[in-house]
mmCIF file of C-alpha atoms in Angstrom:
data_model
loop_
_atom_site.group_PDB
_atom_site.id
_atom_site.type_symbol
_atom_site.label_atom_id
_atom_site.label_comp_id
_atom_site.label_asym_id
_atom_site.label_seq_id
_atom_site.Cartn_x
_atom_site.Cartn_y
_atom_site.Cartn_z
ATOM 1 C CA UNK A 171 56.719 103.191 -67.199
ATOM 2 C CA UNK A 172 53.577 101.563 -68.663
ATOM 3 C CA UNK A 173 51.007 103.100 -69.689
ATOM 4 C CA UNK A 174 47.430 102.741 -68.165
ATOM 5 C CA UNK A 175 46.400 101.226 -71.441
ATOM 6 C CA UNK A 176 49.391 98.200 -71.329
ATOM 7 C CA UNK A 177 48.935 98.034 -67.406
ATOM 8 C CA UNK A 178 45.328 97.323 -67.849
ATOM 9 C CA UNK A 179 45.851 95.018 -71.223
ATOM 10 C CA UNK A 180 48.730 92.734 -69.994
ATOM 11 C CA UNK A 181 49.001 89.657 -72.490
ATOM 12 C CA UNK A 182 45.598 90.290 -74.691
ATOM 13 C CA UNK A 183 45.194 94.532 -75.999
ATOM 14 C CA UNK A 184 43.218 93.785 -78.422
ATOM 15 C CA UNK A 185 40.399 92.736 -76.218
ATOM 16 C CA UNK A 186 40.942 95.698 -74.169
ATOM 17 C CA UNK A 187 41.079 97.689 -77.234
ATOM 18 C CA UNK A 188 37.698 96.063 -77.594
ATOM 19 C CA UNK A 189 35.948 97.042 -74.814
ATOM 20 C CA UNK A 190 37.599 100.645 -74.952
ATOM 21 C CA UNK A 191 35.550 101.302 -78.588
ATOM 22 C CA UNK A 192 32.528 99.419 -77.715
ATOM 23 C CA UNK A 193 32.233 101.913 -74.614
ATOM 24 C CA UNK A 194 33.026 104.870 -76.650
ATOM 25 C CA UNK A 195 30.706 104.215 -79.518
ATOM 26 C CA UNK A 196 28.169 103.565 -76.471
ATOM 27 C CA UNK A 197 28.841 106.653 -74.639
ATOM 28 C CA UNK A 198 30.438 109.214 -76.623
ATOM 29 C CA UNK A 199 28.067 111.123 -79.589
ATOM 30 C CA UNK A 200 31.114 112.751 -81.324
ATOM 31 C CA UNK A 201 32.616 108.961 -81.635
ATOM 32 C CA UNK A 202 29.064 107.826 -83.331
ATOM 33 C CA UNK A 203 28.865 111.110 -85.411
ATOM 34 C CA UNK A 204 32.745 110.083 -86.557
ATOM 35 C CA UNK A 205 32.017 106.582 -87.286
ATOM 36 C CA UNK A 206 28.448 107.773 -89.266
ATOM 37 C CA UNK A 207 30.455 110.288 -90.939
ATOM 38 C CA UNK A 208 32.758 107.833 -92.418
ATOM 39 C CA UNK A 209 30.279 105.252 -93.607
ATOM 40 C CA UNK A 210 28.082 107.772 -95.146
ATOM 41 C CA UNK A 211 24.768 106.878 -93.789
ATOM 42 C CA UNK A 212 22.275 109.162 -93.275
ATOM 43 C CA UNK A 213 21.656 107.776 -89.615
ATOM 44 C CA UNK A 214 20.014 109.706 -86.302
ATOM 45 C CA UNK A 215 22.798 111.371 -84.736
ATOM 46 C CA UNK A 216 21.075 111.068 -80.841
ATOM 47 C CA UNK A 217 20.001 107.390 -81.956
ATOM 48 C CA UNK A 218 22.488 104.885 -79.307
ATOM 49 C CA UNK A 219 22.949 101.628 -80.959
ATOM 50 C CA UNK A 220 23.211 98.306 -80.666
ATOM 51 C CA UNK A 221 27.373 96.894 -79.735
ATOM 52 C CA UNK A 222 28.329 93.606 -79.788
ATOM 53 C CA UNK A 223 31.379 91.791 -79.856
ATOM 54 C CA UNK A 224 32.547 88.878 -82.306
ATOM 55 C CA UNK A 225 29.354 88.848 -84.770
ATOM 56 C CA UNK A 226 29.781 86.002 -87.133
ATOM 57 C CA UNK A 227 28.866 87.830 -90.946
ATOM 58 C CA UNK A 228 26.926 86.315 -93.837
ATOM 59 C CA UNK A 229 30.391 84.752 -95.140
ATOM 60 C CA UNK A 230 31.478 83.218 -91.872
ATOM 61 C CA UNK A 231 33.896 86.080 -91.372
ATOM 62 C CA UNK A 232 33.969 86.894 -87.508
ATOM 63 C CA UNK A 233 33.741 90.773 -87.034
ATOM 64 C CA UNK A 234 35.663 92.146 -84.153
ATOM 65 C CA UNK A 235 32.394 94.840 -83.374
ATOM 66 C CA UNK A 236 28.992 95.284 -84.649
ATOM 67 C CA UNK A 237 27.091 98.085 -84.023
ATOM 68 C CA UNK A 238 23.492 97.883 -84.888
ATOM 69 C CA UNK A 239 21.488 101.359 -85.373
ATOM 70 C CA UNK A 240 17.431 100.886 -86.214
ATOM 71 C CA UNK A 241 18.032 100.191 -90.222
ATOM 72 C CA UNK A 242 21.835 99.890 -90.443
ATOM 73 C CA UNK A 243 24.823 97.389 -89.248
ATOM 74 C CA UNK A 244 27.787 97.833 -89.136
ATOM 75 C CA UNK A 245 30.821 95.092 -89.001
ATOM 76 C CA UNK A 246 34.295 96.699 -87.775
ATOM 77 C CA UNK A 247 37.832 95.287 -87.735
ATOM 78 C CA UNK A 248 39.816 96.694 -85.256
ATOM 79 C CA UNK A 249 43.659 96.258 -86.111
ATOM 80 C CA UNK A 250 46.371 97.236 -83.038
ATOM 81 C CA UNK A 251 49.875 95.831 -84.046
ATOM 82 C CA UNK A 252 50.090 93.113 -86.885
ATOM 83 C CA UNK A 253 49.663 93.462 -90.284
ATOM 84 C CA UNK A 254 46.403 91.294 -91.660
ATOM 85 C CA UNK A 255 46.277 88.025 -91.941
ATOM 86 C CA UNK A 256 45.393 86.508 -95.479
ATOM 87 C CA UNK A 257 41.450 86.046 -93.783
ATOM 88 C CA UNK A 258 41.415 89.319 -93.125
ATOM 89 C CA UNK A 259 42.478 90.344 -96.516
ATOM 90 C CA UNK A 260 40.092 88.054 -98.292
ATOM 91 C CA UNK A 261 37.186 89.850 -95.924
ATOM 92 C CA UNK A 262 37.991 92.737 -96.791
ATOM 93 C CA UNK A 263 37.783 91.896 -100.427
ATOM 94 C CA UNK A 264 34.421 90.344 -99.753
ATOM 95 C CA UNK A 265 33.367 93.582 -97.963
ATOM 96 C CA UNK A 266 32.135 91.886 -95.489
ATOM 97 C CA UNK A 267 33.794 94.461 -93.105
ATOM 98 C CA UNK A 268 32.014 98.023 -93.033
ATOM 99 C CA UNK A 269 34.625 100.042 -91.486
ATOM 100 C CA UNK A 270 38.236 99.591 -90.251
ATOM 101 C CA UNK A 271 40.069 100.732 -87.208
ATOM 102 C CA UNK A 272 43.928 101.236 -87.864
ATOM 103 C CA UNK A 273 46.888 102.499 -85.904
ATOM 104 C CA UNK A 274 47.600 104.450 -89.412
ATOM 105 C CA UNK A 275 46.180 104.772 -92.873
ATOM 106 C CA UNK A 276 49.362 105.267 -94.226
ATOM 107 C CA UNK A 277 50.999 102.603 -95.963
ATOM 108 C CA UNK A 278 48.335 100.391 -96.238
ATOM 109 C CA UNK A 279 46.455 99.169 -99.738
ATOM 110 C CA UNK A 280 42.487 98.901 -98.771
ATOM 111 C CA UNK A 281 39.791 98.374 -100.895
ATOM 112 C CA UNK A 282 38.880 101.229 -102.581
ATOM 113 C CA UNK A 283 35.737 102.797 -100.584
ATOM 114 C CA UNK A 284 36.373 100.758 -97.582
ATOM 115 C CA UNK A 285 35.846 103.344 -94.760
ATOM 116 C CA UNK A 286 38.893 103.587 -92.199
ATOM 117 C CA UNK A 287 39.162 105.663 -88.922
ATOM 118 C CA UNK A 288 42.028 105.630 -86.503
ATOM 119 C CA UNK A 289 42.810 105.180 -82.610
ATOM 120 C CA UNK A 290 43.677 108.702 -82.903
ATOM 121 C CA UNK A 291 40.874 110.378 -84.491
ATOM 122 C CA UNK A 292 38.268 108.493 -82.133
ATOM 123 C CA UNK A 293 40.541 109.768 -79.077
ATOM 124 C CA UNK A 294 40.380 112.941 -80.484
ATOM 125 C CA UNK A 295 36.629 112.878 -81.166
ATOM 126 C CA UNK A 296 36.130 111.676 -77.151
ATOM 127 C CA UNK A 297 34.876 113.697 -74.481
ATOM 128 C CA UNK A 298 35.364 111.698 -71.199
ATOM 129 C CA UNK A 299 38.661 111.935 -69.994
ATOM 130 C CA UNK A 300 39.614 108.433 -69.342
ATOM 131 C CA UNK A 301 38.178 106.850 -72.330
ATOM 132 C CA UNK A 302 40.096 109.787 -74.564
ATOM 133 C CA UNK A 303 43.332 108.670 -73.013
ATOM 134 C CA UNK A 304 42.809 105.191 -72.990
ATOM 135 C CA UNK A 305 42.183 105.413 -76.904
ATOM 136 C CA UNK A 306 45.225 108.116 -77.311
ATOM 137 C CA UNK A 307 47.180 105.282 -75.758
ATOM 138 C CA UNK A 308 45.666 102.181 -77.827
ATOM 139 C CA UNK A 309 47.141 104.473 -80.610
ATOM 140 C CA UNK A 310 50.521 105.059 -79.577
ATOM 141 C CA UNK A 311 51.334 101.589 -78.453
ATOM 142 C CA UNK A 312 49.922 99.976 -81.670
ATOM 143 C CA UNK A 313 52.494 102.465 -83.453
ATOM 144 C CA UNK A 314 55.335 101.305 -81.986
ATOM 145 C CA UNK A 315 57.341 99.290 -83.944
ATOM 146 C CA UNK A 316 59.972 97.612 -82.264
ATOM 147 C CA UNK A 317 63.300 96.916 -84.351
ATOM 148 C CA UNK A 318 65.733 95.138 -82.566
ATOM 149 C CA UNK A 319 65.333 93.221 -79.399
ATOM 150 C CA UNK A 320 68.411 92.038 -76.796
ATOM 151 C CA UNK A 321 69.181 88.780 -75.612
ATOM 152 C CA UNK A 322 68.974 89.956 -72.405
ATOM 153 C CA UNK A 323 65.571 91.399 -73.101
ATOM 154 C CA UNK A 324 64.885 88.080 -75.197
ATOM 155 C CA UNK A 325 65.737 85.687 -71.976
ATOM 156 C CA UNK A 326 63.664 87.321 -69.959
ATOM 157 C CA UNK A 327 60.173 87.885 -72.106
ATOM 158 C CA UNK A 328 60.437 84.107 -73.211
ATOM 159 C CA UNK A 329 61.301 82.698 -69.573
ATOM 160 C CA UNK A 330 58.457 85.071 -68.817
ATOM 161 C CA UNK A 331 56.352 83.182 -71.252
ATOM 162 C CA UNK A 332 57.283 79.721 -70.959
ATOM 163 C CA UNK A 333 56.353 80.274 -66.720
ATOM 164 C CA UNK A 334 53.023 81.323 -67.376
ATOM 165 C CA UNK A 335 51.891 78.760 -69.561
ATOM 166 C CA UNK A 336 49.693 80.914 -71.546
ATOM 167 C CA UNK A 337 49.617 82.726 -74.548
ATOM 168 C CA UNK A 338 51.902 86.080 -74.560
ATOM 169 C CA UNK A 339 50.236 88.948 -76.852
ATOM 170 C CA UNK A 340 51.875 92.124 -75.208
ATOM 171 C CA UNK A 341 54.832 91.345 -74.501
ATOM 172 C CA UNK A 342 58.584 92.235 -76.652
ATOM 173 C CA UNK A 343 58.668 88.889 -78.603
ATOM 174 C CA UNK A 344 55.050 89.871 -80.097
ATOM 175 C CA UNK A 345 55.500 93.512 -80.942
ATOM 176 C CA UNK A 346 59.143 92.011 -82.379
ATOM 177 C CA UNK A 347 57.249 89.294 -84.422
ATOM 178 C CA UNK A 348 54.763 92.132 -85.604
ATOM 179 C CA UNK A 349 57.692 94.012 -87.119
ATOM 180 C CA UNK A 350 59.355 91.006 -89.110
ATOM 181 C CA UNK A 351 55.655 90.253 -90.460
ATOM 182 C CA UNK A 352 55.347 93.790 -91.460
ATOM 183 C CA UNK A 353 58.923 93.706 -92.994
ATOM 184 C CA UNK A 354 57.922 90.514 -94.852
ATOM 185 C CA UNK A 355 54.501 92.316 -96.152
ATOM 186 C CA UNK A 356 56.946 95.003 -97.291
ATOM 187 C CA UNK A 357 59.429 92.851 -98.697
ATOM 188 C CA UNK A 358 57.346 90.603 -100.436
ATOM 189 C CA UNK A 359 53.614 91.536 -100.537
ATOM 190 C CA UNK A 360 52.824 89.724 -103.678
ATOM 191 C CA UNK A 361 54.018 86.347 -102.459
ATOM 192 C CA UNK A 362 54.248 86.325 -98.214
ATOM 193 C CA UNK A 363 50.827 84.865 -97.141
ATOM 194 C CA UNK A 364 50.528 84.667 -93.098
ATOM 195 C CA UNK A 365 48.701 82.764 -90.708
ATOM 196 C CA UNK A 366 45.420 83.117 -89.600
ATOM 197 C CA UNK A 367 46.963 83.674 -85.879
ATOM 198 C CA UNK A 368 49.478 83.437 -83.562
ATOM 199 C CA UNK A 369 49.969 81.225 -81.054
ATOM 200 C CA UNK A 370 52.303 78.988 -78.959
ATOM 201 C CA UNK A 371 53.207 75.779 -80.133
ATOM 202 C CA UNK A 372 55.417 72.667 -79.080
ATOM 203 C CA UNK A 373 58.248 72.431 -80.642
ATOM 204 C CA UNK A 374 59.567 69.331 -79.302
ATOM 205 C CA UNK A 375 60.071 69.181 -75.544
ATOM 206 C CA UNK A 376 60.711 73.176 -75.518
ATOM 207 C CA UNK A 377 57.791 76.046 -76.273
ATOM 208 C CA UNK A 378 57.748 77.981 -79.338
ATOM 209 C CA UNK A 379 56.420 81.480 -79.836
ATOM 210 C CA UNK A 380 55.768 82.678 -83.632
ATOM 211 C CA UNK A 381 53.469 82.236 -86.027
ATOM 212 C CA UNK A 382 53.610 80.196 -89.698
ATOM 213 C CA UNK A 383 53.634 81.621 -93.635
ATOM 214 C CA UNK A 384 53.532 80.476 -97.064
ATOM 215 C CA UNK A 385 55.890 81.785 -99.651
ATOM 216 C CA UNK A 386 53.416 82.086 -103.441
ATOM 217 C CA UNK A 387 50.035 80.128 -103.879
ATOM 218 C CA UNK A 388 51.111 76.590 -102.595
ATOM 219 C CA UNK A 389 49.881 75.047 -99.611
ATOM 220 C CA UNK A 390 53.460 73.469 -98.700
ATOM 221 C CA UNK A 391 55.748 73.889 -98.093
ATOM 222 C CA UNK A 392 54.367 75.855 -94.344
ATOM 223 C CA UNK A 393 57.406 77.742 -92.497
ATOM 224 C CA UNK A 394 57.418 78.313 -89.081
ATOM 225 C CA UNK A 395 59.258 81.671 -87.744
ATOM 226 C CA UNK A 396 59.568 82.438 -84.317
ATOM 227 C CA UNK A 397 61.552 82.033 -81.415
ATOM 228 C CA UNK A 398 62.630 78.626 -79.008
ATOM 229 C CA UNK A 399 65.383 77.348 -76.945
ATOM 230 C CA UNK A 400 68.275 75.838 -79.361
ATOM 231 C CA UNK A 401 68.391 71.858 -79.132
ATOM 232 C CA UNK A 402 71.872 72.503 -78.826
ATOM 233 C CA UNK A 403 72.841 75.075 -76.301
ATOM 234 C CA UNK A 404 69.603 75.814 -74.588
ATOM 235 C CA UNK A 405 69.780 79.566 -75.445
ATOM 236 C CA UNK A 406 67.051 81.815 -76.919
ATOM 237 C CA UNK A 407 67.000 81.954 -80.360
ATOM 238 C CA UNK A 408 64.900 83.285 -83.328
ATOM 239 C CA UNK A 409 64.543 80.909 -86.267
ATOM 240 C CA UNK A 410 62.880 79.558 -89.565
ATOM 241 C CA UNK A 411 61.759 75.985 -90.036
ATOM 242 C CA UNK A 412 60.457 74.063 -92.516
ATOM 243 C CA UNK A 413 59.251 70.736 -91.215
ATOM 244 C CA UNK A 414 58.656 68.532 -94.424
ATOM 245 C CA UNK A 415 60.564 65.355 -96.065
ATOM 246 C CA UNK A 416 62.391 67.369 -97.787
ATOM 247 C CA UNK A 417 65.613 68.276 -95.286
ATOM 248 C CA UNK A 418 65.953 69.451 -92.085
ATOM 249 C CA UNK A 419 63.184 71.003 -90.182
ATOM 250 C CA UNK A 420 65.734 74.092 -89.339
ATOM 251 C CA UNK A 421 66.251 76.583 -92.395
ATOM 252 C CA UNK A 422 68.393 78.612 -89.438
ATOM 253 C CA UNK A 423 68.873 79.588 -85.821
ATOM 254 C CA UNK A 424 69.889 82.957 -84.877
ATOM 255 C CA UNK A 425 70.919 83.605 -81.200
ATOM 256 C CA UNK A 426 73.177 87.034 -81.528
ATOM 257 C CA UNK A 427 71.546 89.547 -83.669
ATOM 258 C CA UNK A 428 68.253 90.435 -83.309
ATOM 259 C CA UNK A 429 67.263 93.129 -86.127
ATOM 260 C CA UNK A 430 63.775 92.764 -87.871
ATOM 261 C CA UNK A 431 64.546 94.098 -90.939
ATOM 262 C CA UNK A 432 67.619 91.812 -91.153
ATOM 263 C CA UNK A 433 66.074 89.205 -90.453
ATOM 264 C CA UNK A 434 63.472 89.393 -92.479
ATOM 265 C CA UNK A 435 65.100 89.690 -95.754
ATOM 266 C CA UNK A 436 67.132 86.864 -94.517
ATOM 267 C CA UNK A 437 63.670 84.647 -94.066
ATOM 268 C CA UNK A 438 63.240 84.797 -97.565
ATOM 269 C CA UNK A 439 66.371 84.428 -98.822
ATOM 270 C CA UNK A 440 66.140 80.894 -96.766
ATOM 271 C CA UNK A 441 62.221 80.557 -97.929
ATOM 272 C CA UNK A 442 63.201 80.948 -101.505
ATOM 273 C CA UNK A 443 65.931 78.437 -101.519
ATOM 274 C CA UNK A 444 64.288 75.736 -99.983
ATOM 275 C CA UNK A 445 61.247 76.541 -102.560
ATOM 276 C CA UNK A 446 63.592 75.799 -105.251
ATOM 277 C CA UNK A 447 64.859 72.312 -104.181
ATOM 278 C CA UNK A 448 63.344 69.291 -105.529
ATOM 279 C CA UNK A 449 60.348 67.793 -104.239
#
């Protein structure tokens, strides 16, 4: 059974996610006191600040929350299941993010300093029943990795997709995707870059659901990893393409197994390959 937090979020939690904080830091003094605590301003405890949503920063970075006390801003990133895009990276760098929401601190490499709370500890600092729960829950979903995914479970989330025309952000294929991406960070965090976002995309007369990467500091060549209808046999498959002059668009198709660790390690394999072929 869902949870009230993935009932209420269908296809976009991380604008429910959203809301959820910007309430809480609103409402809750134990969830300001937190968030004070870990930025290490001397700031009025009883003082109820300023929150606003998708605050452009000095750098052009857009920040997820701001919350604006009397003589003090601060820009949050609020993270739920991917791993952070190479934007996101280079903000962080830049600083131009003040503190960082995460479903975890652990295995991550921050900049040193860079304050970080989690969905848990703010549901733990809560009072009001509801909005604890609904945070307890933001954490636990964005936890869940999800390893493997049928074919059975595969038809149905993309037919799913493909009906309602619209971006997909909750359902199997995304928390799927999220995994490979955070394999591929683990495999290969000096040299996988990823996109800025996900979204759907044509790919030719049939819909594609993924996201693209680089492999090292080139621009090209851009892969594409995701999942679409073979040309072929019309069945659900997840993939790696390379469209370029270089050889075919399709590195490979793969419409059996479905393991995100597998695959991958066998993304780069593929990547690196076609890297190393003349341009």
């Amino acid at each position: 059974m869902a949870s009230m937090f993935e009932a209420m979020a269908r296809h976009r939690p991380e604008w429910l996610a959203q809301g959820i904080l910007m309430r809480a830091v609103e409402t809750e003094p134990a969830v300001r006191a937190l968030m004070i605590e870990q930025l290490g301003e001397n700031l009025p405890r009883e003082e109820i600040p300023g929150v606003t949503e998708e605050e452009v920063t000095e750098g052009g970075w857009r920040a997820d929350v701001c919350v604006a006390w009397k003589h003090r801003t601060a820009r949050l990133e609020l993270k739920l299941l991917a791993g952070f895009t190479r934007r996101q990276e280079e903000a962080l760098k830049r600083r131009e993010v003040d503190l960082l929401i995460l479903p975890s601190k652990e295995g991550r490499e921050l900049p040193d300093g860079l304050p970080v709370l989690t969905w848990r500890e703010l549901a733990d600092a809560a009072l009001d029943p509801c909005l604890k729960q609904l945070l307890a829950e933001v954490s636990a979903s964005s936890t869940r990795r999800l390893e493997e995914i049928s074919g059975t479970e595969l038809e149905q989330d993309l037919n799913s997709f493909v009906g309602e025309r619209e971006e997909r952000r909750w359902g199997l294929m995304y928390r799927f995707l999220s995994t490979v991406h955070q394999h591929l960070n683990e495999e290969a965090p000096t040299e996988y870059r990823a996109s800025d976002g996900w979204a759907r995309t044509p790919k030719g007369e049939e819909p594609y659901y993924g996201f693209c990467f680089w492999l090292g500091d080139d621009a090209k060549p851009r892969y594409w990893l995701g999942f679409w209808r073979s040309n072929n046999t019309k069945k659900p498959v997840f993939g790696l393409s390379a469209p370029s002059e270089r050889g075919p668009p399709v590195l490979f198709e793969e419409p059996l197994s479905f393991n995100a660790g597998a695959l991958a390690r066998r993304i780069l394999s593929e990547a690196r390959g076609y890297n190393c072929q003349p341009r």
